Short mmCIF file of C-alpha atoms in Angstrom, two decimals:
data_model
loop_
_atom_site.label_atom_id
_atom_site.label_comp_id
_atom_site.label_asym_id
_atom_site.label_seq_id
_atom_site.Cartn_x
_atom_site.Cartn_y
_atom_site.Cartn_z
CA MET A 1 76.86 78.06 114.43
CA THR A 2 79.31 76.97 116.95
CA LEU A 3 77.06 77.60 119.74
CA LEU A 4 74.34 75.44 118.12
CA SER A 5 76.54 72.54 117.48
CA THR A 6 78.25 72.61 121.01
CA THR A 7 74.47 72.20 122.32
CA LEU A 8 73.46 69.34 120.40
CA ASN A 9 76.89 67.85 121.06
CA ALA A 10 76.35 67.65 124.67
CA VAL A 11 72.42 67.14 124.68
CA GLY A 12 73.63 63.87 122.16
CA LEU A 13 76.65 62.48 124.69
CA ILE A 14 73.97 62.78 128.16
CA PHE A 15 71.55 61.48 126.17
CA LEU A 16 73.75 58.36 125.03
CA THR A 17 74.94 57.94 128.08
CA HIS A 18 72.12 57.41 129.49
CA ALA A 19 70.51 54.71 127.41
CA VAL A 20 73.61 53.12 127.73
CA TYR A 21 73.05 52.91 131.25
CA SER A 22 69.77 51.65 131.03
CA THR A 23 71.10 48.89 128.69
CA HIS A 24 73.68 47.84 131.18
CA GLU A 25 71.20 48.44 134.20
CA HIS A 26 68.33 46.45 132.49
CA THR A 27 70.19 43.25 131.18
CA THR A 28 71.82 42.94 134.67
CA THR A 29 68.58 43.14 136.40
CA PHE A 30 66.05 41.00 133.65
CA PRO A 31 68.83 38.97 131.84
CA SER A 32 66.36 37.17 129.62
CA ALA A 33 63.88 39.89 128.89
CA PRO A 34 63.94 41.58 125.23
CA LEU A 35 65.53 45.46 125.92
CA PRO A 36 62.40 47.66 126.40
CA LEU A 37 61.25 50.05 123.61
CA ASP A 38 62.39 53.37 125.53
CA ILE A 39 65.63 52.55 125.46
CA THR A 40 66.49 51.66 121.97
CA VAL A 41 64.34 55.31 120.55
CA GLU A 42 67.14 56.80 123.32
CA LEU A 43 69.50 55.29 121.80
CA LEU A 44 68.69 56.19 118.55
CA PHE A 45 67.74 59.62 119.26
CA SER A 46 70.95 60.03 120.82
CA THR A 47 73.06 59.06 117.99
CA LEU A 48 71.06 61.45 115.61
CA VAL A 49 71.46 64.62 117.75
CA LEU A 50 75.17 63.85 118.41
CA SER A 51 75.60 63.30 114.50
CA ALA A 52 73.56 66.17 113.42
CA GLY A 53 76.33 68.01 115.98
CA ILE A 54 79.11 66.64 114.79
CA VAL A 55 78.18 68.02 111.06
CA PHE A 56 77.05 71.32 112.24
CA ALA A 57 80.58 71.61 113.97
CA SER A 58 82.87 70.72 110.96
CA PRO A 59 84.61 73.56 109.24
CA SER A 60 82.52 74.68 106.04
CA LEU A 61 82.91 72.62 102.56
CA LYS A 62 85.77 74.08 100.25
CA PRO A 63 84.82 74.05 96.17
CA ILE A 64 85.53 71.00 94.68
CA GLN A 65 86.39 72.62 91.21
CA TRP A 66 89.61 74.11 90.66
CA SER A 67 88.92 77.30 89.16
CA ARG A 68 86.17 77.73 92.20
CA TRP A 69 88.59 77.43 94.69
CA ALA A 70 91.52 79.21 92.88
CA GLY A 71 88.79 81.73 92.36
CA LYS A 72 87.86 82.00 96.10
CA ILE A 73 91.83 82.29 97.50
CA GLU A 74 92.13 84.68 94.80
CA ARG A 75 89.17 86.87 95.76
CA GLU A 76 89.24 86.62 99.60
CA GLY A 77 93.22 86.27 100.39
CA ARG A 78 94.32 84.36 103.59
CA GLN A 79 92.13 84.39 106.65
CA SER A 80 92.21 83.71 109.76
CA GLU A 81 91.49 80.14 111.03
CA GLY A 82 91.05 81.37 114.77
CA THR A 83 93.61 79.92 116.23
CA TRP A 84 97.18 81.65 117.45
CA THR A 85 100.66 80.07 117.47
CA ARG A 86 102.52 80.95 121.05
CA GLU A 87 104.66 83.41 119.43
CA GLY A 88 101.43 85.11 119.06
CA GLU A 89 100.92 84.82 115.26
CA GLU A 90 97.64 84.23 113.75
CA VAL A 91 97.32 80.84 111.65
CA LEU A 92 96.06 81.48 108.26
CA ASP A 93 94.17 79.32 106.06
CA GLU A 94 95.69 78.34 102.76
CA GLY A 95 96.97 80.69 99.95
CA ASP A 96 98.33 80.38 96.23
CA PRO A 97 100.25 77.20 96.68
CA TYR A 98 101.90 78.78 93.11
CA ALA A 99 103.52 81.80 95.02
CA PHE A 100 106.61 79.96 95.61
CA LEU A 101 107.47 80.37 91.77
CA GLY A 102 107.37 84.14 92.50
CA LEU A 103 105.39 84.89 89.18
CA ASP A 104 102.50 87.26 90.39
CA GLY A 105 105.56 90.10 90.37
CA GLY A 106 106.04 89.98 86.02
CA ILE A 107 109.47 89.90 85.00
CA GLY A 108 111.73 91.06 87.19
CA GLY A 109 108.92 91.26 90.00
CA LYS A 110 110.03 91.85 93.24
CA GLY A 111 107.53 89.70 94.97
CA GLU A 112 108.99 86.82 97.63
CA GLY A 113 108.98 83.87 96.03
CA ARG A 114 111.87 81.78 94.90
CA ARG A 115 113.09 82.00 98.09
CA GLY A 116 115.77 79.69 97.05
CA PHE A 117 117.54 82.52 95.45
CA TRP A 118 116.21 85.45 97.76
CA ASP A 119 118.25 88.61 96.77
CA VAL A 120 119.13 89.69 100.62
CA ARG A 121 121.23 92.24 99.42
CA GLY A 122 118.60 93.72 97.22
CA LYS A 123 116.17 93.51 99.58
CA ARG A 124 118.71 95.43 102.28
CA GLN A 125 118.83 98.43 99.81
CA GLU A 126 115.82 98.54 99.23
CA TYR A 127 115.14 98.76 103.00
CA ALA A 128 117.88 101.51 103.20
CA GLU A 129 116.32 103.81 100.87
CA TRP A 130 112.80 103.57 101.87
CA VAL A 131 114.76 104.99 105.23
CA LYS A 132 116.23 107.43 103.52
CA SER A 133 113.94 108.60 101.93
CA GLY A 134 111.70 108.94 105.28
CA GLY A 135 109.80 105.47 105.35
CA LYS A 136 107.75 107.01 102.29
CA ASN A 137 106.36 104.59 99.85
CA MET B 1 94.92 92.97 104.69
CA ALA B 2 95.25 91.54 107.64
CA SER B 3 98.34 92.64 109.95
CA PRO B 4 102.21 91.65 109.26
CA ASN B 5 102.70 87.79 109.96
CA LEU B 6 104.87 85.72 110.32
CA LEU B 7 104.00 82.37 110.05
CA ALA B 8 102.47 83.33 106.58
CA PRO B 9 104.59 86.12 105.26
CA PRO B 10 102.04 87.91 102.32
CA SER B 11 104.09 87.59 98.79
CA SER B 12 105.15 90.78 98.30
CA ILE B 13 106.50 92.34 101.48
CA THR B 14 106.90 96.25 101.41
CA PRO B 15 109.59 97.68 103.18
CA ALA B 16 107.14 99.27 105.81
CA THR B 17 105.68 95.38 106.46
CA ALA B 18 109.75 94.27 106.60
CA LEU B 19 109.40 96.77 109.10
CA ALA B 20 106.42 95.93 111.18
CA LEU B 21 107.81 91.91 111.11
CA SER B 22 110.99 92.74 112.47
CA GLN B 23 109.67 94.79 115.30
CA LYS B 24 108.29 90.99 116.32
CA ALA B 25 111.85 90.33 117.24
CA PRO B 26 112.01 91.48 120.69
CA PRO B 27 109.27 89.56 122.11
CA ILE B 28 109.94 86.33 120.31
CA LEU B 29 113.38 86.39 121.28
CA SER B 30 112.83 86.90 124.90
CA THR B 31 111.45 83.62 125.30
CA HIS B 32 112.94 79.89 124.86
CA PRO B 33 111.01 77.71 122.77
CA THR B 34 113.56 74.55 123.53
CA SER B 35 113.83 72.98 127.17
CA THR B 36 116.56 72.80 129.21
CA LEU B 37 115.69 69.32 131.35
CA PRO B 38 117.75 66.03 130.17
CA TRP B 39 116.28 64.06 127.44
CA PRO B 40 113.16 62.12 127.93
CA LEU B 41 111.48 65.19 129.99
CA SER B 42 112.48 68.09 127.64
CA LEU B 43 110.07 65.91 124.93
CA LEU B 44 107.51 66.19 127.47
CA PHE B 45 107.68 69.24 128.68
CA THR B 46 109.06 71.26 125.19
CA SER B 47 107.06 74.15 124.14
CA GLU B 48 108.30 73.84 120.66
CA SER B 49 106.06 73.49 117.48
CA PRO B 50 107.02 73.18 113.34
CA GLU B 51 105.71 76.74 113.52
CA THR B 52 108.00 78.39 115.43
CA TRP B 53 110.68 77.16 113.55
CA THR B 54 108.99 78.89 110.49
CA ILE B 55 108.66 81.70 112.41
CA HIS B 56 112.18 81.99 113.76
CA GLU B 57 113.26 81.51 110.01
CA ASN B 58 110.95 84.32 108.56
CA LEU B 59 112.07 86.38 111.16
CA PHE B 60 115.09 85.75 110.17
CA TYR B 61 114.67 87.32 106.49
CA ALA B 62 112.53 90.36 108.01
CA SER B 63 115.98 91.02 110.80
CA LEU B 64 118.37 90.90 107.86
CA ARG B 65 116.01 93.11 105.82
CA THR B 66 115.75 95.81 107.86
CA GLY B 67 119.70 95.89 109.33
CA ASP B 68 118.60 94.50 112.49
CA ASP B 69 121.81 92.01 112.26
CA LYS B 70 122.18 91.41 115.71
CA SER B 71 118.99 89.91 115.76
CA ALA B 72 119.51 87.46 112.91
CA ARG B 73 122.22 86.25 114.49
CA LEU B 74 120.64 84.58 117.81
CA ILE B 75 118.13 83.68 115.70
CA LEU B 76 121.11 82.02 113.56
CA ASP B 77 122.54 80.72 116.96
CA ARG B 78 118.84 79.69 117.78
CA LEU B 79 118.32 77.09 114.95
CA SER B 80 121.90 76.15 114.70
CA SER B 81 121.72 74.99 118.03
CA ARG B 82 118.36 73.16 117.19
CA PHE B 83 118.98 71.54 114.35
CA SER B 84 123.43 70.98 114.21
CA PRO B 85 125.58 73.83 112.07
CA ALA B 86 125.98 70.96 109.19
CA ASN B 87 122.21 70.66 108.01
CA GLU B 88 121.93 72.28 104.74
CA ARG B 89 118.92 74.63 105.33
CA ILE B 90 121.47 76.41 108.07
CA LEU B 91 124.23 76.23 105.95
CA THR B 92 122.32 78.47 103.68
CA LEU B 93 120.93 80.81 106.26
CA ARG B 94 124.51 81.13 106.99
CA GLY B 95 125.01 82.22 104.07
CA ILE B 96 122.31 84.68 103.13
CA TYR B 97 123.52 86.18 106.77
CA GLU B 98 127.39 86.31 105.21
CA GLU B 99 126.19 88.00 102.30
CA ALA B 100 123.96 90.39 104.27
CA LEU B 101 126.92 91.45 106.71
CA ALA B 102 129.47 91.61 103.30
CA LYS B 103 130.24 95.42 103.36
CA THR B 104 132.29 95.38 99.43
CA PRO B 105 132.26 93.13 96.82
CA ALA B 106 135.40 91.73 97.49
CA GLU B 107 133.90 90.30 100.75
CA LEU B 108 130.91 89.00 98.84
CA GLU B 109 133.51 87.36 96.70
CA LYS B 110 134.83 85.36 99.78
CA VAL B 111 131.40 84.48 100.27
CA PHE B 112 131.67 83.17 97.08
CA ALA B 113 134.80 81.52 97.44
CA ASN B 114 133.23 79.60 101.00
CA TYR B 115 130.53 78.35 98.81
CA GLU B 116 132.56 76.97 96.45
CA ASN B 117 134.29 74.71 99.22
CA VAL B 118 131.23 73.55 100.47
CA LEU B 119 130.10 72.36 97.14
CA ARG B 120 133.72 70.52 96.50
CA ASP B 121 132.77 68.48 99.46
CA GLU B 122 128.94 67.94 98.65
CA PRO B 123 127.91 69.09 95.38
CA THR B 124 124.78 67.70 96.01
CA ASN B 125 123.35 71.01 98.14
CA PHE B 126 121.34 72.51 96.16
CA SER B 127 120.18 75.38 98.68
CA ILE B 128 123.99 76.08 97.69
CA ARG B 129 124.07 75.57 94.99
CA LYS B 130 121.19 78.71 94.40
CA ARG B 131 123.07 80.29 97.26
CA ARG B 132 125.75 80.85 94.79
CA ILE B 133 123.80 81.98 91.58
CA ALA B 134 122.13 84.32 93.48
CA VAL B 135 125.18 85.84 94.41
CA LEU B 136 126.54 85.74 91.24
CA LYS B 137 123.16 87.88 90.58
CA SER B 138 123.78 90.22 93.19
CA LEU B 139 127.38 90.71 91.75
CA GLY B 140 126.12 91.71 88.17
CA ARG B 141 126.78 89.07 86.39
CA ARG B 142 124.30 87.74 84.41
CA GLU B 143 125.49 85.82 82.05
CA GLU B 144 127.54 83.65 84.91
CA ALA B 145 124.36 82.99 86.79
CA VAL B 146 122.36 81.84 83.52
CA THR B 147 125.12 79.34 82.92
CA ALA B 148 125.65 78.21 86.62
CA LEU B 149 121.15 77.84 86.47
CA THR B 150 121.54 75.54 83.45
CA VAL B 151 124.47 73.35 84.95
CA LEU B 152 121.89 73.36 87.78
CA LEU B 153 118.84 72.21 86.01
CA GLU B 154 120.96 69.67 83.28
CA ASN B 155 121.37 68.10 86.90
CA SER B 156 118.14 68.74 88.52
CA PRO B 157 115.54 68.77 85.68
CA THR B 158 112.29 68.37 87.81
CA ASP B 159 112.91 71.75 89.70
CA ALA B 160 110.33 74.46 89.05
CA GLU B 161 111.56 76.75 91.41
CA ALA B 162 115.17 77.45 89.37
CA TRP B 163 113.11 77.11 85.82
CA ALA B 164 111.53 80.14 87.10
CA GLU B 165 114.44 81.55 88.24
CA LEU B 166 116.21 81.03 84.48
CA GLY B 167 113.25 82.02 82.90
CA ASP B 168 112.92 85.72 84.68
CA LEU B 169 116.76 86.10 84.22
CA TYR B 170 116.74 85.50 80.08
CA ALA B 171 112.95 87.63 79.96
CA GLN B 172 115.00 90.68 81.83
CA GLY B 173 117.58 90.12 79.39
CA GLY B 174 115.20 89.93 76.77
CA CYS B 175 115.55 86.95 75.19
CA TRP B 176 111.76 86.08 74.92
CA ALA B 177 112.32 82.80 73.17
CA GLN B 178 114.80 81.26 75.88
CA ALA B 179 112.09 82.84 78.33
CA VAL B 180 109.12 81.07 77.36
CA PHE B 181 110.90 78.09 77.18
CA CYS B 182 112.29 78.29 80.58
CA LEU B 183 108.86 78.52 81.33
CA GLU B 184 106.66 76.33 79.38
CA GLU B 185 108.64 73.45 81.71
CA VAL B 186 107.78 75.12 84.86
CA LEU B 187 104.30 74.47 83.28
CA LEU B 188 105.40 70.70 82.14
CA ILE B 189 105.80 70.15 86.14
CA THR B 190 102.92 72.74 88.11
CA PRO B 191 100.68 72.08 84.69
CA ASN B 192 97.60 74.05 87.19
CA ALA B 193 99.99 77.10 87.61
CA TRP B 194 97.71 79.88 86.35
CA GLY B 195 100.30 82.39 87.26
CA ALA B 196 102.58 80.63 85.42
CA HIS B 197 100.60 80.56 81.87
CA ALA B 198 99.73 84.42 82.89
CA GLN B 199 103.45 84.83 83.26
CA ILE B 200 103.98 83.04 79.76
CA ALA B 201 101.34 84.76 78.06
CA THR B 202 103.32 87.87 78.93
CA LEU B 203 106.09 86.89 77.97
CA HIS B 204 104.41 85.93 74.53
CA TYR B 205 102.90 89.61 74.37
CA LEU B 206 106.20 91.17 74.90
CA THR B 207 107.96 89.39 72.34
CA THR B 208 108.76 91.34 69.70
CA PRO B 209 108.08 91.42 66.44
CA SER B 210 103.99 90.78 67.69
CA THR B 211 102.50 89.24 65.14
CA VAL B 212 99.29 87.34 65.27
CA SER B 213 100.46 84.41 66.13
CA THR B 214 102.00 85.69 69.16
CA LEU B 215 99.31 87.45 70.27
CA ALA B 216 97.03 84.21 69.92
CA LEU B 217 99.65 81.96 71.97
CA ALA B 218 99.45 85.29 74.55
CA LEU B 219 95.38 84.76 74.26
CA ARG B 220 95.24 81.28 74.44
CA HIS B 221 97.86 81.35 78.06
CA PHE B 222 96.05 84.46 79.78
CA ALA B 223 92.55 82.18 78.54
CA ARG B 224 93.61 79.66 80.13
CA SER B 225 95.17 81.38 83.60
CA VAL B 226 91.41 82.38 84.09
CA GLU B 227 90.11 78.81 83.35
CA LEU B 228 92.14 77.59 86.30
CA ASN B 229 91.41 80.44 88.95
CA GLU B 230 87.88 82.48 87.45
CA SER B 231 89.19 85.59 89.70
CA TYR B 232 92.35 85.85 88.61
CA LEU B 233 92.69 90.08 88.05
CA ARG B 234 95.89 89.38 86.05
CA GLY B 235 94.82 87.26 83.78
CA TRP B 236 91.62 88.86 83.05
CA TYR B 237 93.58 92.25 82.26
CA GLY B 238 95.72 90.43 79.96
CA LEU B 239 93.02 88.80 78.12
CA LYS B 240 91.14 92.21 77.75
CA LEU B 241 94.95 93.64 76.94
CA VAL B 242 95.74 90.89 74.12
CA SER B 243 91.98 90.81 72.61
CA LYS B 244 91.99 94.35 72.17
CA LYS B 245 95.17 94.46 70.50
CA LEU B 246 94.43 91.20 68.18
CA ILE B 247 91.19 92.50 66.90
CA PRO B 248 92.26 95.38 64.45
CA MET B 249 94.64 92.49 63.55
CA LEU B 250 92.35 89.75 62.98
CA ALA B 251 89.97 92.09 61.02
CA GLU B 252 93.04 93.10 58.73
CA VAL B 253 93.61 89.31 57.74
CA GLY B 254 90.35 88.27 57.39
CA ARG B 255 89.88 91.17 54.57
CA GLY B 256 92.98 90.61 53.37
CA GLY B 257 94.38 87.42 53.96
CA ASN B 258 92.12 85.04 51.21
CA LYS B 259 94.41 86.90 48.56
CA ARG B 260 97.55 85.75 50.02
CA GLY B 261 98.95 82.30 49.61
CA ASN B 262 102.14 82.46 52.14
CA ARG B 263 99.98 81.90 55.18
CA GLU B 264 101.75 79.27 56.61
CA ASP B 265 104.84 80.97 58.17
CA GLU B 266 101.92 82.68 60.65
CA ASP B 267 100.12 80.10 61.71
CA GLU B 268 103.41 77.30 62.95
CA ASP B 269 101.02 75.20 64.83
CA ALA B 270 97.49 76.40 65.79
CA PRO B 271 95.49 78.28 63.88
CA PRO B 272 94.60 82.19 64.77
CA PRO B 273 91.30 82.40 66.62
CA LYS B 274 87.95 83.75 65.42
CA LEU B 275 87.40 87.19 65.20
CA GLU B 276 83.87 86.83 66.61
CA THR B 277 85.62 84.52 69.41
CA VAL B 278 88.36 87.17 70.29
CA LYS B 279 85.54 89.59 70.83
CA LYS B 280 83.57 87.66 72.81
CA LEU B 281 86.58 86.83 75.00
CA GLU B 282 87.22 90.88 75.52
CA GLU B 283 83.22 90.98 76.54
CA LEU B 284 84.03 88.60 79.30
CA ALA B 285 87.33 90.38 80.20
CA THR B 286 85.75 93.54 80.20
CA GLY B 287 82.67 91.93 82.20
CA LYS B 288 84.56 90.38 85.07
CA LEU B 289 86.96 93.28 85.32
CA ALA B 290 84.39 95.58 86.13
CA GLU B 291 82.72 93.06 88.92
CA ILE B 292 86.00 93.00 90.26
CA VAL B 293 86.55 96.81 90.47
CA ARG B 294 82.68 97.21 91.69
CA MET B 295 83.14 94.63 94.51
CA TYR B 296 86.77 95.69 95.25
CA GLY B 297 85.48 98.73 95.27
CA ALA B 298 82.62 98.45 97.58
CA GLY B 299 84.82 96.67 100.25
CA LYS B 300 82.49 93.51 99.72
CA LYS B 301 83.16 90.66 102.27
CA GLY B 302 84.73 88.08 100.13
CA TRP B 303 86.81 90.54 97.55
CA THR B 304 89.27 91.91 99.45
CA GLY B 305 91.76 89.84 98.61
CA PHE B 306 93.16 91.57 95.75
CA ASP B 307 96.38 93.71 95.39
CA GLU B 308 94.91 97.50 95.53
CA ALA B 309 97.62 98.81 92.93
CA GLU B 310 95.98 96.07 90.81
CA VAL B 311 93.08 96.93 91.03
CA ILE B 312 93.63 100.36 90.32
CA ALA B 313 95.40 99.48 86.79
CA ALA B 314 92.47 97.70 85.84
CA ARG B 315 90.15 100.50 86.36
CA GLU B 316 91.98 102.40 84.57
CA LEU B 317 92.32 99.83 81.60
CA LEU B 318 87.79 99.89 81.47
CA ASP B 319 88.16 103.95 82.05
CA ARG B 320 90.39 104.24 78.61
CA ASP B 321 88.56 102.01 77.13
CA GLY B 322 85.09 102.92 77.88
CA LYS B 323 86.85 107.49 76.86
CA ILE B 324 87.67 105.63 72.94
CA GLU B 325 83.91 103.82 73.06
CA ARG B 326 81.90 106.53 74.65
#
């Protein structure tokens, strides 16, 4: 899809530039004559091709129904957006927007939600015990 | 699941994941994100981005967790030189660092006293107030933590995180009614949170003694959670569990209900659901669970985001059900 959209955009841009240049040439040479048909057609064609290229280059649409959208997040998990930060971390798309409530682990859950109340000593102890048991789950 | 990510850490981190996360520390700490050039040039030639600091913060948590205190100290120094040591969030991170390094309860008490000092100067610092509550919890003083949380919520009643925490504390103590109240407050702030609906349903389900009305409430909230999220495994699981428990009870009420006149104590605000409706819901939940288990098991693309343990639990529930029917 990216190859198709890049090609369309490139072709469209070339034609658009050519059409604009031709118009400029024509109006400076014959100031009073009307624009010939082939320039108009080229202009319209290039705009169409460019529009198609831009539409193909856009990311896929999100579901507009809440339950579908939420279901998609739940089913697919967080996917890569194809970019990386300078530190080498992958940029992921959106996840559960309510994860901050920390309710997914159930009662007394061990999730990472509710950062404000993060139990650093509990987590450290959990890790120390994991190391002591030989790194098994 | 993808490799551990510091920019978007997973919603639950096992010790193994924490280790993998904290092992990313050396390369990140070897380069300096802020520019050393004088002021106008530093704006042009800096390589820092908002993500840089999110990554630093998450790395700080991961290193503290795995006992890599030296890296944590380095990150903390970096953050405080960037955002000034008086910044509210930096104060909180420093507090977390001190909490982690406190070896004895007495040292932890000292951290606690430090928080009190900060709060005396600046009572509106909510992150420090939350840390204070976290320390109380860590010291095992749950009653005091609950009291402190209620005070905090009186001052800031729209803090969904604090309501959720209070609900969790109450639920751990078995105070179901209070926990339900707290989760209802969470729902007032974030009415579309499917997780909050599932949690409230769980609380209703666990309420003792379980009657038709508590189970009906659990059923309603589970149903709402799957209405908000069509692939919510926990919601479908709960829906199946509750409806299976509710069907015999409703059948009982249907047989003997007409004879009894005193039914107003059971249905306080809404009549119990119809038996056919519950049966249909159970069928729907079974179908959905089976679909999720099948698709996840086959490793279909677009179905890999579920938690493996949850899918295994769902499969066991379905298997148990199958044995009874066949």
